[in-house]
Amino acid sequence: MTKTRSIGFIATGLLMAGASALVCFSNALGLVSAQSAPLGARTTPPLPFGATTRPITVLEHAKPWLTEIPNGPETLRGKVVVVNFWTYSCINSLRALPYLRAWQERYGDKGLVVVGVHAPEFQFERDAKKVSVATRQLGIRYPNLQDNDFAVWQDFANEGWPGFYFVDAKGRTRGYRIGEGNYGDAEQLIRKLLAEAGRDPSAIPMSPISATGIEAQADWRNLGSPEAYIGYAKAVNFRSPGGISKDASTRYVSTPNLPLGGWDLAGNWTVGREFATLLGAVGTLRFRFHARDAHLVLGGAPDSRPVRFRVTIDGAAPGKSHGTDVNADGWGEVKEDRLYQLVRQSGEIHDKTITVEFSRPGVRAYVFTFG
């Protein structure tokens, strides 16, 4: 299965064709509706090719639930349900969370239930304990199930992270979309479905939903860099001399001239299909990027002790441009398997080179993403 995160817009025809690729979308598709009908139209949109027409039945039989539905999934019948397909290391999934949490808080008493379906991209995301820790850290209190075999994903014919399905109180899917954005339209649809169910939400204001830290919306105007996978299965634009040696301990060196969108390694690494593992005492990873934010999905060492790292931007400490997981001097620690925000710039954005230097062996590097 091919997985890419920064794919931009995708034609509705692809959704309807039932493509098998798994995609983490960086741009919004908007709600898909019949013949591009307005959101308030009475027509029910065509579902993705092969999607279930009984979404509540699918959820009733799904398992395991990491955060259970009070009194069981059968209580979803008669409720308006938003089903969100996500995975916890995906920045696109993380940036959707403020809206999902706010919708549950605003409309839970009116009969809305948000249901998260965690479908893992990386192997470490298959660990239910790690997902449970992540959901607690992220403040996700609505029901969540673990979909390691992608059974629910396939029943819904979902095609990417984040995926959203809007189910009315009669159990019909009334809207769906893949990707970020258009949250105002999505909330209007939720209100419409609640009103149809006799749960008038008109007294609840649609106030702006704030997002901070790693969940803040991307600076789309300045987002000029695609994600960069480190594992050889999807790696592109690798610039260390000699290229990648698959599944072999190799001493890599930096390239003298790193182009925009290029990345390299220095030190002794083994590059596997999904990630690269540092074998030497010290190793570096660089990327030449154009974006406000830079993130890196990292995994901890086998001995579970923190791995210190230092981030520099064009050879200097990040200062005020440091991300949430490093300080102004660029220092941070890998303590768990997740996405780390390394850089958040302010002001005018220019091409920059980020260098991440790790202090000891065992750390795993998966993918750079930007925002």
XYZ file of C-alpha atoms in Angstrom:
371
model
C 0.000 0.000 0.000
C 1.301 3.407 -0.941
C 1.066 6.126 1.674
C 1.839 9.792 1.140
C 0.949 12.731 3.341
C 1.365 15.920 1.286
C -0.660 15.306 -1.842
C -2.746 18.453 -2.118
C -6.082 18.319 -3.906
C -7.462 15.100 -5.330
C -10.273 14.715 -7.817
C -13.628 13.480 -6.615
C -13.352 10.841 -9.320
C -10.531 9.179 -7.446
C -12.703 8.936 -4.364
C -15.461 7.372 -6.399
C -13.108 4.945 -8.130
C -12.182 3.125 -4.952
C -8.420 3.584 -5.199
C -6.508 1.476 -2.698
C -3.771 3.944 -1.746
C -3.645 5.235 1.803
C -3.083 8.947 1.885
C -2.463 11.562 4.573
C -3.855 14.710 2.993
C -2.429 18.155 3.601
C -5.152 20.112 1.806
C -8.904 20.063 2.120
C -11.190 18.445 -0.395
C -14.273 19.927 1.153
C -17.402 17.923 1.756
C -18.214 15.668 -1.153
C -21.820 15.991 -2.223
C -24.027 14.898 -5.067
C -23.193 16.846 -8.225
C -21.369 19.411 -6.074
C -24.660 20.375 -4.446
C -24.505 23.015 -1.712
C -24.121 21.725 1.810
C -27.687 22.526 2.728
C -29.135 20.611 -0.214
C -31.582 17.812 0.597
C -29.909 15.323 -1.712
C -27.781 12.628 -0.104
C -24.275 12.518 -1.573
C -23.055 9.375 -3.298
C -20.778 7.402 -1.011
C -17.236 6.421 -1.941
C -17.200 3.353 -4.146
C -17.758 0.282 -1.991
C -18.654 2.196 1.182
C -21.097 0.676 3.634
C -24.651 1.981 3.665
C -24.921 0.844 7.312
C -22.140 2.749 9.094
C -23.626 2.343 12.587
C -23.803 -1.436 12.139
C -20.106 -1.422 11.217
C -19.255 0.494 14.377
C -21.411 -1.817 16.506
C -19.276 -4.782 15.426
C -15.910 -2.992 15.475
C -13.228 -3.685 18.087
C -11.198 -3.070 20.132
C -12.440 0.169 21.647
C -9.638 2.113 23.335
C -12.113 4.638 24.720
C -15.478 2.970 24.887
C -18.874 4.439 24.110
C -20.870 4.745 27.344
C -23.461 1.936 27.431
C -22.063 0.420 24.248
C -21.924 1.264 20.516
C -25.585 0.345 20.050
C -26.388 3.692 21.699
C -25.130 5.407 18.529
C -28.481 4.631 16.931
C -30.594 7.758 16.846
C -27.514 9.984 17.271
C -25.687 12.200 14.794
C -22.226 10.672 14.429
C -18.985 12.103 13.044
C -16.531 9.316 12.235
C -12.913 10.493 12.008
C -10.179 8.287 10.564
C -6.836 9.379 11.989
C -3.396 8.245 13.080
C -1.529 9.920 15.899
C 1.819 10.672 14.212
C 0.190 12.384 11.198
C 0.357 16.182 11.400
C -2.732 16.461 9.199
C -4.679 14.341 11.687
C -3.352 16.351 14.629
C -4.405 19.679 13.127
C -8.015 18.421 12.880
C -8.286 17.536 16.578
C -9.246 21.002 17.934
C -12.364 20.958 15.741
C -13.373 17.410 16.653
C -12.952 18.123 20.371
C -14.922 21.360 20.082
C -17.781 19.729 18.170
C -18.121 17.007 20.798
C -18.106 19.583 23.582
C -20.572 21.923 21.883
C -23.088 19.407 20.612
C -22.649 16.305 22.774
C -25.673 17.241 24.864
C -27.663 17.709 21.648
C -27.061 14.151 20.437
C -23.720 14.350 18.601
C -21.087 11.660 19.071
C -17.604 11.980 17.585
C -15.981 8.589 17.015
C -12.271 8.273 16.284
C -11.049 5.343 14.208
C -7.297 5.048 14.694
C -5.839 3.358 11.610
C -2.017 3.193 11.960
C 0.473 4.286 9.345
C 3.625 3.126 11.128
C 4.252 -0.072 13.036
C 4.569 1.647 16.415
C 1.067 3.086 15.983
C -0.331 -0.437 16.104
C 0.512 -0.618 19.815
C -2.739 0.054 21.681
C -0.871 1.210 24.788
C 0.989 3.862 22.814
C -2.218 5.017 21.144
C -3.956 5.242 24.514
C -1.102 7.344 25.910
C -1.272 9.601 22.838
C -5.029 10.102 23.129
C -4.670 11.118 26.774
C -1.848 13.531 25.973
C -3.904 15.009 23.128
C -6.991 15.486 25.285
C -9.164 13.153 23.199
C -12.079 12.115 25.388
C -14.569 10.996 22.750
C -14.815 7.281 21.846
C -11.908 5.804 19.935
C -11.287 2.396 18.432
C -8.130 0.755 17.117
C -8.386 -0.385 13.489
C -5.060 -2.195 13.002
C -6.345 -4.451 10.233
C -8.124 -1.554 8.474
C -11.434 -3.415 8.615
C -13.505 -0.338 9.476
C -11.454 1.743 7.011
C -12.311 -0.700 4.238
C -15.984 -0.891 5.188
C -16.214 2.897 4.901
C -14.047 2.860 1.744
C -11.949 5.561 3.358
C -8.912 6.821 1.445
C -6.831 8.998 3.704
C -5.980 10.660 7.006
C -7.866 12.611 8.168
C -11.127 11.196 6.860
C -14.533 12.479 8.027
C -17.937 10.810 7.648
C -21.129 12.561 8.788
C -23.941 10.173 9.723
C -27.477 11.340 10.467
C -29.805 10.084 13.199
C -31.328 7.577 10.761
C -27.940 5.967 10.185
C -27.308 7.395 6.718
C -23.990 8.914 5.665
C -24.911 12.445 4.620
C -21.468 13.852 3.907
C -17.834 12.887 3.782
C -14.517 14.454 3.032
C -10.838 13.617 3.072
C -8.298 16.178 4.228
C -8.055 19.322 6.306
C -10.080 22.496 6.104
C -13.678 23.620 5.481
C -14.447 23.094 9.146
C -17.107 25.795 9.124
C -19.043 23.938 6.427
C -18.639 20.710 8.372
C -20.044 22.289 11.521
C -22.987 23.683 9.562
C -23.739 20.160 8.350
C -23.595 18.857 11.926
C -26.082 21.530 13.001
C -28.357 20.666 10.071
C -28.380 16.973 10.966
C -29.063 17.734 14.635
C -31.971 20.013 13.682
C -33.420 17.289 11.456
C -33.281 14.949 14.473
C -35.265 17.437 16.560
C -32.225 18.646 18.541
C -32.253 22.345 17.705
C -28.667 23.699 18.036
C -29.502 27.283 17.079
C -28.802 28.616 20.584
C -25.226 27.334 20.422
C -22.918 29.946 18.873
C -20.481 28.929 16.142
C -17.611 30.776 17.770
C -14.101 30.471 16.303
C -12.220 27.343 17.324
C -8.698 28.103 18.472
C -5.758 25.819 17.754
C -2.350 26.291 19.322
C 1.019 24.589 19.434
C 1.463 21.612 17.187
C -2.283 21.658 16.345
C -2.262 25.174 14.870
C -3.334 25.290 11.252
C -0.585 25.266 8.647
C 0.685 28.400 6.959
C -0.598 27.208 3.596
C 0.627 30.311 1.752
C 4.239 29.568 2.676
C 4.095 25.788 2.643
C 6.509 24.949 -0.161
C 8.005 21.640 0.966
C 6.568 18.135 0.663
C 6.989 15.539 3.343
C 10.112 13.410 3.193
C 10.046 9.772 4.228
C 13.303 8.408 5.592
C 12.594 4.694 5.064
C 13.636 3.509 1.627
C 10.155 2.295 0.649
C 9.079 5.899 -0.049
C 12.286 7.899 0.183
C 12.956 10.484 -2.537
C 15.553 13.235 -2.994
C 18.156 11.552 -0.782
C 21.454 13.366 -1.403
C 24.207 11.648 0.577
C 26.880 10.387 -1.858
C 26.335 6.788 -2.902
C 22.595 6.785 -2.199
C 20.731 4.565 0.247
C 22.049 1.118 1.177
C 18.935 -0.871 2.017
C 18.860 -2.688 5.351
C 22.634 -2.424 5.801
C 24.798 -0.640 8.337
C 26.366 2.181 6.326
C 28.468 5.224 7.105
C 26.862 8.177 5.356
C 28.289 11.657 4.792
C 26.558 14.965 4.087
C 26.429 16.353 0.587
C 28.307 19.649 -0.013
C 25.256 21.301 -1.628
C 21.802 20.400 -0.346
C 19.029 21.543 -2.739
C 15.539 22.604 -1.729
C 13.560 19.456 -0.981
C 16.707 17.372 -0.546
C 17.860 15.549 2.589
C 20.889 13.592 3.723
C 22.397 11.599 6.572
C 25.761 11.676 8.306
C 27.093 8.956 10.587
C 26.451 5.239 10.820
C 22.812 4.413 10.011
C 20.747 1.463 8.829
C 17.959 2.570 6.497
C 15.023 0.149 6.541
C 11.746 0.206 4.653
C 9.924 2.347 7.228
C 12.639 4.217 9.125
C 16.372 4.800 9.565
C 18.096 3.730 12.796
C 21.197 5.465 14.127
C 23.923 2.938 14.974
C 26.829 5.241 15.804
C 27.477 7.422 18.818
C 26.543 10.571 16.877
C 24.480 11.041 13.732
C 22.817 13.868 11.829
C 19.842 14.262 9.541
C 19.365 17.362 7.362
C 16.590 18.748 5.149
C 16.401 21.885 3.001
C 12.848 23.207 3.367
C 10.499 26.133 2.797
C 7.743 26.309 5.435
C 6.833 27.922 8.724
C 6.900 24.635 10.652
C 9.119 21.567 10.463
C 8.251 18.298 12.196
C 9.953 14.921 12.409
C 8.391 11.603 13.430
C 10.869 9.880 15.743
C 11.054 6.652 17.705
C 12.943 6.091 20.939
C 15.914 3.827 21.604
C 15.385 0.149 22.560
C 16.605 0.765 26.134
C 13.768 3.313 26.638
C 16.194 5.977 27.870
C 15.704 9.448 26.363
C 17.840 10.364 23.355
C 18.962 13.971 23.344
C 19.120 15.838 20.065
C 19.913 19.351 18.904
C 18.273 21.307 16.105
C 19.987 24.079 14.171
C 18.644 26.230 11.351
C 21.264 27.197 8.790
C 23.863 26.228 11.376
C 22.509 28.420 14.206
C 20.316 27.789 17.231
C 16.626 28.337 16.388
C 16.019 31.002 19.063
C 12.448 32.286 18.734
C 11.911 29.911 15.796
C 12.084 26.801 17.980
C 9.223 24.323 17.883
C 7.220 23.031 20.807
C 9.560 20.056 21.346
C 12.852 21.963 21.465
C 14.085 24.984 23.398
C 15.560 28.206 22.032
C 19.023 26.609 21.988
C 17.611 23.780 19.882
C 17.783 21.004 22.489
C 15.140 18.316 22.773
C 14.692 14.684 23.791
C 13.111 11.661 22.144
C 11.183 9.997 24.948
C 8.410 8.255 23.015
C 7.398 7.327 19.492
C 5.519 10.296 18.011
C 5.713 13.436 15.899
C 8.053 16.166 17.239
C 7.740 19.812 16.258
C 11.251 21.133 15.695
C 10.710 24.538 14.058
C 8.019 27.231 14.101
C 9.169 30.397 12.372
C 7.623 33.834 12.430
C 7.863 36.623 9.910
C 8.879 36.195 6.302
C 9.644 32.611 5.299
C 12.774 31.743 3.301
C 14.512 28.519 2.292
C 16.286 27.026 5.313
C 18.329 23.949 6.160
C 17.366 22.124 9.342
C 19.986 19.888 10.926
C 19.069 17.402 13.645
C 22.022 15.898 15.533
C 21.401 12.896 17.793
C 23.539 12.087 20.797
C 23.533 8.300 20.920
C 22.470 5.153 19.034
C 19.031 3.639 18.771
C 16.877 6.569 17.664
C 14.602 5.952 14.671
C 13.675 8.612 12.099
C 10.518 8.129 10.005
C 9.362 11.218 8.105
C 9.740 15.003 7.917
C 6.469 16.929 7.600
C 5.837 20.652 7.309
C 3.194 23.250 8.038
